[in-house]
Short mmCIF file of C-alpha atoms and ligand atoms in Angstrom, two decimals:
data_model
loop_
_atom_site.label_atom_id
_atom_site.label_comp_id
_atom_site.label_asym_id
_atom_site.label_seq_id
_atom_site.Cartn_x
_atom_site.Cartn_y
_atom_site.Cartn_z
CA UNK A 1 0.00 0.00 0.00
CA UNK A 2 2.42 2.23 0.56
CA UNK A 3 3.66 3.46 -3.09
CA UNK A 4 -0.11 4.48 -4.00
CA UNK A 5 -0.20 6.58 -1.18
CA UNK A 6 3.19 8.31 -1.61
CA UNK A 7 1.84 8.95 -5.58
CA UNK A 8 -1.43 10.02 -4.20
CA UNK A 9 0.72 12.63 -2.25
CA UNK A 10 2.65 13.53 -4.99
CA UNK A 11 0.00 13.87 -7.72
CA UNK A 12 -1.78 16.13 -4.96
CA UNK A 13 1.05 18.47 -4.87
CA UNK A 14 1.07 18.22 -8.41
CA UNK A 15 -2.30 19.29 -8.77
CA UNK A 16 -2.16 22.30 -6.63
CA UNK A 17 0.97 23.55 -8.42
CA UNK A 18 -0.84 23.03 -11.55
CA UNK A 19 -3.83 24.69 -10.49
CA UNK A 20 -2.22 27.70 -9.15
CA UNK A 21 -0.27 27.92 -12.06
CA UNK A 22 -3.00 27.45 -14.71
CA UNK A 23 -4.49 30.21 -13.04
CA UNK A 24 -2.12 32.71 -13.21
CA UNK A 25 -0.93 31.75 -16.53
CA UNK A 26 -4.37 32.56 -17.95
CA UNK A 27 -6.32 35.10 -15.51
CA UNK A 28 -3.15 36.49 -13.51
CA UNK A 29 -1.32 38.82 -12.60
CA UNK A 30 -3.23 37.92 -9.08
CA UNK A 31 -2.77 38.48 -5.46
CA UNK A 32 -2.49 34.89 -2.95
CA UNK A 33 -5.66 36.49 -1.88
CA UNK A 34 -7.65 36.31 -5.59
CA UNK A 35 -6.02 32.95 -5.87
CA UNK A 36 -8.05 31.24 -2.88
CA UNK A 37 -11.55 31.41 -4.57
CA UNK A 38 -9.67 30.80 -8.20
CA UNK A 39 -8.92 27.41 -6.94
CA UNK A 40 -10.16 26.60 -4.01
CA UNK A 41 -7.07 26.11 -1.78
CA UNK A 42 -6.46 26.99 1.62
CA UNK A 43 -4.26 30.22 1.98
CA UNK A 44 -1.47 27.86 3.45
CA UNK A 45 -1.06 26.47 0.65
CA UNK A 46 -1.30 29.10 -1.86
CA UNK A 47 1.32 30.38 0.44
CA UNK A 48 3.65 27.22 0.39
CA UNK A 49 3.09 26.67 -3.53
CA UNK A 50 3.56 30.26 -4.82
CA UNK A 51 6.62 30.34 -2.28
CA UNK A 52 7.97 27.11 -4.39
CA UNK A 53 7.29 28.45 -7.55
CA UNK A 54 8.92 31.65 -6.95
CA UNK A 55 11.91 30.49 -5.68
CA UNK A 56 12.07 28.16 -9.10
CA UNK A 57 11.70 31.36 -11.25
CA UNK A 58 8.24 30.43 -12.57
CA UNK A 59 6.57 33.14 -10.93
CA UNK A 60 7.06 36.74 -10.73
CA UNK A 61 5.78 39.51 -8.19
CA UNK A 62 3.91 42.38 -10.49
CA UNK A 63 3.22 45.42 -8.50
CA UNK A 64 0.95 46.05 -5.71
CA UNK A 65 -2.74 46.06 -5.16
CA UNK A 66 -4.08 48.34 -2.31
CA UNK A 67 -6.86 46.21 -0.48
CA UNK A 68 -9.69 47.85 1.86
CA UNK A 69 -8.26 48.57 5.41
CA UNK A 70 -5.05 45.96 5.12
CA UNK A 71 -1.75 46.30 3.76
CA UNK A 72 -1.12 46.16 -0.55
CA UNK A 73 -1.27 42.63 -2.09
CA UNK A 74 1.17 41.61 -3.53
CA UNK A 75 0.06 40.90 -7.53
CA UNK A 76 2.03 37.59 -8.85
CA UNK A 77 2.49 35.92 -12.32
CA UNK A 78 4.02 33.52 -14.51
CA UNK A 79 7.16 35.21 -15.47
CA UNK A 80 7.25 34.85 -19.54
CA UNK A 81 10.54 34.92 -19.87
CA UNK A 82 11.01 31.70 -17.33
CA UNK A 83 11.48 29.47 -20.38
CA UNK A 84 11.17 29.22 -24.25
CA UNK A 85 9.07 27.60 -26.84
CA UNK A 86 9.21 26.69 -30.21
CA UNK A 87 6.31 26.67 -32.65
CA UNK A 88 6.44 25.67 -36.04
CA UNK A 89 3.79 26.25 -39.10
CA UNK A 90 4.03 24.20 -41.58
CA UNK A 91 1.57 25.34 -44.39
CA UNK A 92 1.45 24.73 -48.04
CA UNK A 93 3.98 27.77 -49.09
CA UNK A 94 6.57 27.88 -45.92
CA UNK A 95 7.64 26.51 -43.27
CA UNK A 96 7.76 28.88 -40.28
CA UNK A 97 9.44 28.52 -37.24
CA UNK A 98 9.21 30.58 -33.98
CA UNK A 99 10.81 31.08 -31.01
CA UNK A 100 8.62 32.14 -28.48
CA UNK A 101 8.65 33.26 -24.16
CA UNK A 102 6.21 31.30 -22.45
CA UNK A 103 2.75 34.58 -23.02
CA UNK A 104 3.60 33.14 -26.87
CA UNK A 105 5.88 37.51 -27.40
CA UNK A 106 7.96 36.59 -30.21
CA UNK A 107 12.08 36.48 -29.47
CA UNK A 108 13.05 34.96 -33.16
CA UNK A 109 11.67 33.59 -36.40
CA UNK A 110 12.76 31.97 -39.39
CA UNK A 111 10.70 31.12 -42.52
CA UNK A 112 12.06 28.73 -45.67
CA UNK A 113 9.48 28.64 -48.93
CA UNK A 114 8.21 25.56 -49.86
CA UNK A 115 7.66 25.32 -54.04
CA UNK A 116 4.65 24.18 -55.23
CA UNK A 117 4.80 20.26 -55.23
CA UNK A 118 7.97 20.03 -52.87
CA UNK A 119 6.36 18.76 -49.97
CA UNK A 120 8.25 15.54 -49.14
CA UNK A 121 8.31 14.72 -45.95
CA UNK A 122 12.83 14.74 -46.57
CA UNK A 123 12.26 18.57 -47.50
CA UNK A 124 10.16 19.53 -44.87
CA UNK A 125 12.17 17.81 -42.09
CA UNK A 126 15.04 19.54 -43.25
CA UNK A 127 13.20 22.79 -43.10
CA UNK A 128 12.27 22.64 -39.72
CA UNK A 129 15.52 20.87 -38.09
CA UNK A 130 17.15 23.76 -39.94
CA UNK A 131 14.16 26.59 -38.58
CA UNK A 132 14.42 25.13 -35.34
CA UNK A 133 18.39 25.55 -34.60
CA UNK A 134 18.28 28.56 -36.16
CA UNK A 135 16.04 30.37 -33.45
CA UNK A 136 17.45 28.03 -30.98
CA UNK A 137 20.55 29.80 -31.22
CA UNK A 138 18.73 33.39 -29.92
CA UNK A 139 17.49 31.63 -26.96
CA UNK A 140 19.80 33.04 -24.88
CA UNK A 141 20.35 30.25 -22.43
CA UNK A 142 17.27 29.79 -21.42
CA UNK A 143 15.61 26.56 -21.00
CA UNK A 144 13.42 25.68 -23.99
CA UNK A 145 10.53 23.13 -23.23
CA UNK A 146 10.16 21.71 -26.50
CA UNK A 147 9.09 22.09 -29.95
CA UNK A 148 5.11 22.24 -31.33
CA UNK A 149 4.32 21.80 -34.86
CA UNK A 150 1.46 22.57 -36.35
CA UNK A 151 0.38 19.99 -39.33
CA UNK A 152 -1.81 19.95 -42.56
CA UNK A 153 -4.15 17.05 -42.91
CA UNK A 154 -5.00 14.22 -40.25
CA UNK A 155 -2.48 14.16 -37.57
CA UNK A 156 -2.81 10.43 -35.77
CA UNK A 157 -2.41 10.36 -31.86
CA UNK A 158 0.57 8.21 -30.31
CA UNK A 159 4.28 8.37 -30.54
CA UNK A 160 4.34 8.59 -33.68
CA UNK A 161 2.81 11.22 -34.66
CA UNK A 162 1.28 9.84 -37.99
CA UNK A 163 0.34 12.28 -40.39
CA UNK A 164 -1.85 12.10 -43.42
CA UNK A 165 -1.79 14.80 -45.54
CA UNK A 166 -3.30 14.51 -49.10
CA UNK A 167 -2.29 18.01 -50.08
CA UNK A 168 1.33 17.27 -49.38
CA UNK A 169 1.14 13.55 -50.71
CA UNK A 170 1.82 12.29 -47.39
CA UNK A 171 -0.14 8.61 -46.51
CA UNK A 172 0.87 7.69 -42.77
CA UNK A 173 4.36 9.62 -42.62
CA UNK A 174 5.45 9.07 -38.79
CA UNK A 175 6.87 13.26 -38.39
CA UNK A 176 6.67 12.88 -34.73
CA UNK A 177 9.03 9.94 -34.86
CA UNK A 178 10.92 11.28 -37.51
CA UNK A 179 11.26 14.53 -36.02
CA UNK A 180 12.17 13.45 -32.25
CA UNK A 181 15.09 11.61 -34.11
CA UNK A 182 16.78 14.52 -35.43
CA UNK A 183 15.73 17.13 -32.18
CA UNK A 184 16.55 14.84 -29.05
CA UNK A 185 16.13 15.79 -26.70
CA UNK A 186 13.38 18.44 -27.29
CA UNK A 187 10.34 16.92 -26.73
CA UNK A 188 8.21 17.40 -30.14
CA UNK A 189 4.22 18.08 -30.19
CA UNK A 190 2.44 17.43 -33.66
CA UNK A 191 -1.37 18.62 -34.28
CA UNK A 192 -3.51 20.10 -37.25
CA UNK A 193 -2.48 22.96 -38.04
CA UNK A 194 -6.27 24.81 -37.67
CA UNK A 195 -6.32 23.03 -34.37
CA UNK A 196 -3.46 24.86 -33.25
CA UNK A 197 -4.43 27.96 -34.80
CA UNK A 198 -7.99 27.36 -32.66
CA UNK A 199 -6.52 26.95 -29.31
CA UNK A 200 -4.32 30.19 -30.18
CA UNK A 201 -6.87 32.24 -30.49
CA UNK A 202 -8.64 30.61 -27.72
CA UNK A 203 -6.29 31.15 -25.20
CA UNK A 204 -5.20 34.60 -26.70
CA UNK A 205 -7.16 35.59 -29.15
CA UNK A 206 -10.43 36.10 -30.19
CA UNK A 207 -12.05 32.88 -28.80
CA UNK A 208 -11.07 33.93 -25.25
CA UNK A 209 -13.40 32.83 -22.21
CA UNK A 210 -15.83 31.07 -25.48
CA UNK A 211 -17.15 27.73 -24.67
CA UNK A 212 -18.63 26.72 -27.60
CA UNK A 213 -16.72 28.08 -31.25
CA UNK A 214 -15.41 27.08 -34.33
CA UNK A 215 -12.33 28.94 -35.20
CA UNK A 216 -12.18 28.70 -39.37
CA UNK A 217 -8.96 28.18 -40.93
CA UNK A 218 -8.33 29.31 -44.65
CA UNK A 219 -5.26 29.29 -46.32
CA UNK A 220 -4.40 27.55 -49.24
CA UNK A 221 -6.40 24.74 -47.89
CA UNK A 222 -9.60 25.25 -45.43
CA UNK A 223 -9.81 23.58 -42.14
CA UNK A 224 -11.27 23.92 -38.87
CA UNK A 225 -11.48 23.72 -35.01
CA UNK A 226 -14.50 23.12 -33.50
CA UNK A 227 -14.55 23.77 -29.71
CA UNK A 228 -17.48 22.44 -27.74
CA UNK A 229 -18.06 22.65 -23.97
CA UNK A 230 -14.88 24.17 -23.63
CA UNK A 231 -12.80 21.70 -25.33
CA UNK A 232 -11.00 21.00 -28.55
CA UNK A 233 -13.81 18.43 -30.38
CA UNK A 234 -11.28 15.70 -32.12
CA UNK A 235 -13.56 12.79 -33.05
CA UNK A 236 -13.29 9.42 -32.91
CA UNK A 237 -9.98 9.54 -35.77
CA UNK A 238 -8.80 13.04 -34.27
CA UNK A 239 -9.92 14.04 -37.91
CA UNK A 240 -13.22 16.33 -37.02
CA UNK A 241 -13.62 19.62 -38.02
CA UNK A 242 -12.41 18.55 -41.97
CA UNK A 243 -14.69 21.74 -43.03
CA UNK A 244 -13.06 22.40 -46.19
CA UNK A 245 -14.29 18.87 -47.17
CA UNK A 246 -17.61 19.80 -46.92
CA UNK A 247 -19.60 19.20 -49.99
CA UNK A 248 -20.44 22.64 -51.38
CA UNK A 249 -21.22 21.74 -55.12
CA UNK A 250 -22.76 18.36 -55.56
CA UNK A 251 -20.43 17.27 -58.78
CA UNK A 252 -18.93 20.56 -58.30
CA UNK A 253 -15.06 21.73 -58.74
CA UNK A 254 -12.19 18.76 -58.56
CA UNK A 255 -11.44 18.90 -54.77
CA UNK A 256 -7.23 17.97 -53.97
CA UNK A 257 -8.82 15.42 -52.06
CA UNK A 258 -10.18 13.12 -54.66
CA UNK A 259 -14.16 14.46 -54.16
CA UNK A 260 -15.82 17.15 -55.83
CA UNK A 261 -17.22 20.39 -54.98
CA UNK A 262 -15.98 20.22 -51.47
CA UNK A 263 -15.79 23.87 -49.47
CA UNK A 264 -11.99 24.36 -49.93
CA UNK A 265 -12.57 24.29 -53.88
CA UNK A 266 -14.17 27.10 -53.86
CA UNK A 267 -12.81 29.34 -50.64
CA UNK A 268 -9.93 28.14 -50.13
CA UNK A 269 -6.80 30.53 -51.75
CA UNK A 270 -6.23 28.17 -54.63
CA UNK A 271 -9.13 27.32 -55.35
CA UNK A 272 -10.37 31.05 -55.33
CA UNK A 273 -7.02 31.82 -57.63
CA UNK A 274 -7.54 29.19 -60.01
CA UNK A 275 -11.26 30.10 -60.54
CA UNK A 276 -10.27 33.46 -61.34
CA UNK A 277 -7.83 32.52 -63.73
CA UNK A 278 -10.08 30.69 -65.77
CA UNK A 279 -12.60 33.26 -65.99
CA UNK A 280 -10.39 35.99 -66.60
CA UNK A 281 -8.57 33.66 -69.19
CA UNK A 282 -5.20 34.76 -67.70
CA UNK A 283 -2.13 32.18 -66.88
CA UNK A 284 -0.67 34.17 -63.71
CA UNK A 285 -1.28 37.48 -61.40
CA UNK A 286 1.88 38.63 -59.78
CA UNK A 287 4.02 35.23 -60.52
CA UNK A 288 4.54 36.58 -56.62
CA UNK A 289 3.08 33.20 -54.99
CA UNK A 290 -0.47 32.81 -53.92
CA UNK A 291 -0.72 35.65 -50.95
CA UNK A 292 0.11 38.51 -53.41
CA UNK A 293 -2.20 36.97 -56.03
CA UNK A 294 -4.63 36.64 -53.70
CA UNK A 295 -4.36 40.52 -52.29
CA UNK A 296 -3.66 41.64 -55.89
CA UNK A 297 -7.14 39.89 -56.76
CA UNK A 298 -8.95 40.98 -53.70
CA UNK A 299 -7.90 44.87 -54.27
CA UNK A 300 -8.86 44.55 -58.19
CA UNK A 301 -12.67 43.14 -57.46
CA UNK A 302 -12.44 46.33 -54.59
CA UNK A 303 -11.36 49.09 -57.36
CA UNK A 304 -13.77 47.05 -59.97
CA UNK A 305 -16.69 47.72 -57.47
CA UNK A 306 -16.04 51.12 -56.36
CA UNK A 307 -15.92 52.28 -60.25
CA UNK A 308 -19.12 50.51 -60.85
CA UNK A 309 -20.64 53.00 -57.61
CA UNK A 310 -19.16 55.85 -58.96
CA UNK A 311 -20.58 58.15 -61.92
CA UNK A 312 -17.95 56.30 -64.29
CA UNK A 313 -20.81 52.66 -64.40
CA UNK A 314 -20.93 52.45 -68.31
CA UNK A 315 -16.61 52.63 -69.30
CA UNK A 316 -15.74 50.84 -65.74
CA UNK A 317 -18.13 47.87 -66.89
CA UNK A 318 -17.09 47.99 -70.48
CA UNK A 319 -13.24 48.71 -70.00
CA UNK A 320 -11.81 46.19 -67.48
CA UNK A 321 -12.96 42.67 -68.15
CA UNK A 322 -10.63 41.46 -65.83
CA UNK A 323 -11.42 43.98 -63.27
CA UNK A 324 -15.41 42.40 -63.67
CA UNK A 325 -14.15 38.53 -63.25
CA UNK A 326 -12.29 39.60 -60.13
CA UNK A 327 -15.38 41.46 -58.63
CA UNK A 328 -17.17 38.04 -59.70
CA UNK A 329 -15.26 35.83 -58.19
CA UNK A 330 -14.60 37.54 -54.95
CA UNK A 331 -18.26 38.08 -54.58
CA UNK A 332 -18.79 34.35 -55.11
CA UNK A 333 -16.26 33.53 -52.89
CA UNK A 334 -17.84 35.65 -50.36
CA UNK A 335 -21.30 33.43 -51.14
CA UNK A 336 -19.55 29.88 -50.31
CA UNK A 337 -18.00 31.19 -47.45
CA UNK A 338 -20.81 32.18 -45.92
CA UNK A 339 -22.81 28.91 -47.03
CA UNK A 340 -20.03 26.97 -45.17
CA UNK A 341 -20.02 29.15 -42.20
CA UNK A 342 -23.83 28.45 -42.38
CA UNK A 343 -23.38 24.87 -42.18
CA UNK A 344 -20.81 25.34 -38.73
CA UNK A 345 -23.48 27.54 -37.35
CA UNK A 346 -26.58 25.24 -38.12
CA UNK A 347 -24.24 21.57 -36.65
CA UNK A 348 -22.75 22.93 -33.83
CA UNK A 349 -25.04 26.20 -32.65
CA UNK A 350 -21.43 28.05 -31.84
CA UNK A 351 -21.15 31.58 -29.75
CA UNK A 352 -18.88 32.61 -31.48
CA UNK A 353 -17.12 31.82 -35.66
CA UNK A 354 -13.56 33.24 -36.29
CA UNK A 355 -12.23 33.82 -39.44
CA UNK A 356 -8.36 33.26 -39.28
CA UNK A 357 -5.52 31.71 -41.55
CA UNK A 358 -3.82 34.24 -44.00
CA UNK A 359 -6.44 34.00 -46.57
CA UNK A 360 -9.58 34.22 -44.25
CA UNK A 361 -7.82 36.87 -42.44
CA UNK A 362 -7.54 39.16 -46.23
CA UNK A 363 -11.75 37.97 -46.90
CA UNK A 364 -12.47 38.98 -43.68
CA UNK A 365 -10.50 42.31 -43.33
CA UNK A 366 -11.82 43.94 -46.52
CA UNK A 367 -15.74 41.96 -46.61
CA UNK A 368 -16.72 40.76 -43.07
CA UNK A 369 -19.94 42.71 -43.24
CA UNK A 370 -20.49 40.80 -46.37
CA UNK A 371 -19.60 37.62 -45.21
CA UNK A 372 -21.62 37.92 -42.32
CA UNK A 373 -24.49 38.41 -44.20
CA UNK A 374 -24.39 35.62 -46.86
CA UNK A 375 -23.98 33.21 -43.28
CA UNK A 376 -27.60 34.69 -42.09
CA UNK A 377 -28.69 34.47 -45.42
CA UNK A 378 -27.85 30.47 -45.90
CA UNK A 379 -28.65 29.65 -41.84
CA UNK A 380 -30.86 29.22 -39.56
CA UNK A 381 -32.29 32.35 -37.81
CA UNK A 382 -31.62 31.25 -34.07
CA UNK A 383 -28.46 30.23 -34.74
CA UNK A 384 -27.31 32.70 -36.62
CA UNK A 385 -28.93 35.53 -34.21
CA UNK A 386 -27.14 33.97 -31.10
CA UNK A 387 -23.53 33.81 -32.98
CA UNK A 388 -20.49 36.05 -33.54
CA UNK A 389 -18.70 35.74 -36.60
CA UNK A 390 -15.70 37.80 -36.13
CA UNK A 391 -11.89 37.62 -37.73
CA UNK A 392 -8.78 36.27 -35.85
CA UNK A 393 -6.62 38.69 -33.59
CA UNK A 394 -3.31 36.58 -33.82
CA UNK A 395 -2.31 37.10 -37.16
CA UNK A 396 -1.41 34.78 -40.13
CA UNK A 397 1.02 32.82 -37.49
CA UNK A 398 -1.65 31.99 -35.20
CA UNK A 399 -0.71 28.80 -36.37
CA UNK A 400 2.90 28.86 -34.93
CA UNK A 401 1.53 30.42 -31.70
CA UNK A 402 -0.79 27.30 -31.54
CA UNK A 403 1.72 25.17 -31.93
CA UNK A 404 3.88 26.55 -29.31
CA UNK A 405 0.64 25.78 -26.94
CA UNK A 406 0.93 22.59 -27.29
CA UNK A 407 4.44 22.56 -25.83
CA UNK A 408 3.17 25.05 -22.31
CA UNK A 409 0.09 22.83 -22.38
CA UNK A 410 2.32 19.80 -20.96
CA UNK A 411 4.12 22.72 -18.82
CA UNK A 412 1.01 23.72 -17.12
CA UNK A 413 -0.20 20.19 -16.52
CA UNK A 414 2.89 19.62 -14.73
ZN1 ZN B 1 -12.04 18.01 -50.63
#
């Protein structure tokens, strides 16, 4: 009997260290006094653990609080500079790495282009192996707690980290495994990249405090993460929230998943580009890569439409066919998306939608108004009337954030 009573022991000191830390890594800086209440230990403990974790660096004192009749309190928190974290992004046209303090504040980056079709698994490895010394070497001694990458496609649970990811060609590549090989002794953390993105933006972002969201991911590809009683919703495969394979089109547009007419035909930035480019009967925008094409496109519909309000109707209309096929598509584009928000709004009744990913960050920026609308318009009312559809705060590397999260996520559960 007596070594499940000393782990009871231990796992109870455990707890209250991770409690008290959990709650001033996401509510603090608070005094011992706010912590009580926050979760529910006695003051002697609070005392003893905070006493612990200061002495070990991991907390901070903050300033003072003035408290009715008795002397300031003392305001503590998780000191972000404590230790490091690295998050990694792999998307479609980069690989970005990040080294991050432990409030996800930015301390180095690097980023290596990935060309279109050179996604095997030897390439990217290199990429990030390469990313991740890179900003290891600004860490400036101090201790890094491991590395997070955030994944396209259907990321398997275990140690290997299995990943299958159509877009890249990848059918059951073990990254984890392969990547733990090459950055012992870092610990490595692998999970969909819209997943990451979602917790991101829950934890930081614009999903804070929401229970029950779906944080939209649209980049080149189109994913999602649906969050339901407060916690990532990962199916029975890990594979839910595979919005952009929604079907959209029955017999619609070729899908890079084998199907047709599936969401991410349609919204997602290649799909979006390569529409245009067939109605405009052009071979290339910028020859800049996708996000340029895709701005370059989004500000030629805006110009298109702004003539077409202006006195100059008739020669805007008749002069720039191109200019009209942009507005076209755009405005399309702006119709699916809302459809598919539609469909997230009518399955899972969310508070709150955010846009995010590079692409839905550039829709959202210059047509949320419009996008918002085409949702009510394809939804149902209650659902629509009780839900926020709003666009990411974190920025196109919400992504690397989120995968840094998954590293402090095994930090705060001690
Ligand atoms: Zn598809």
């Amino acid at each position: 009997m007596e070594a499940p009573r000393h782990r009871t022991t231990r796992d109870l000191k455990l707890g209250n260290r991770m409690r008290l830390l959990r709650a001033l890594y996401f509510d603090g800086p608070l005094t011992r006094r706010d912590l009580a209440p926050a979760t529910d230990l006695s003051t002697a403990t609070i005392s003893n653990v905070t006493a612990g974790l200061l002495a070990d660096g991991v907390l901070r004192e903050a300033g003072k609080v003035e408290s009715d009749g008795g002397r300031p309190q003392i305001l503590l928190e998780v000191d972000p500079g404590h230790a490091r974290v690295v998050g990694v992004d792999v998307g479609e046209t980069q690989v970005r790495v990040e080294l991050l303090d432990l409030k996800l504040a930015e301390r180095a980056r690097a980023r290596y282009a990935l060309a279109p079709g050179r996604h095997d698994p030897a390439t990217v490895i290199e990429h990030i192996v390469a990313g991740v010394k890179e900003v290891l070497a600004e860490a400036d001694g101090a201790p890094v707690l491991g590395v997070g990458v955030g994944m396209p496609g259907i990321v398997e649970y275990g140690p290997e980290g299995v990943i299958h990811a159509k877009a890249f060609g990848w059918d059951a590549v073990p990254l984890g495994r392969m990547l733990m090989e090459r950055l012992d002794p870092l610990p490595v953390h692998i999970e969909n990249g819209a997943m990451t993105m979602g917790q991101a933006e829950l934890w930081f972002g614009a999903g804070r405090g929401a229970d029950n969201a779906v944080i939209a991911l649209i980049g080149s590809g189109v994913g999602s993460c649906v969050v339901a009683g407060g916690a990532l919703y990962r199916g029975a495969g890990s594979s839910a929230g595979e919005w952009g394979h929604t079907t959209m089109a029955v017999a619609g547009r070729p899908c890079r998943c084998g199907c047709r007419g599936c969401l991410e035909a349609y919204v997602g930035a290649e799909g979006i580009l390569d529409r245009y480019l067939a109605a405009a009967g052009v071979v290339e925008l910028t020859g800049e890569g996708e996000e340029a094409d895709l701005e370059r496109l989004l500000d030629s519909a805006a110009h298109y439409s702004a003539s077409l309000n202006s006195a100059s109707h008739d020669s805007a209309a008749s002069g720039d066919p191109r200019g009209a096929a942009a507005a076209a598509v755009v405005d399309e584009t702006v119709e699916y998306l809302g459809a598919g928000l539609a469909d997230l709004l009518n399955l899972f009744n969310p508070e709150l939608i955010v846009i995010g990913g590079w692409a839905g960050l550039m829709l959202a920026h210059r047509r949320l108004a419009d996008i918002q609308a085409a949702a009510g318009s394809y939804s149902l009312g209650q659902p629509f009337a009780t839900a926020r559809i709003v666009p990411g705060l974190l920025g196109p590397d919400a992504v690397a954030k989120g995968a840094a999260t998954l590293v402090i996520e095994r930090f705060l559960s001690g």
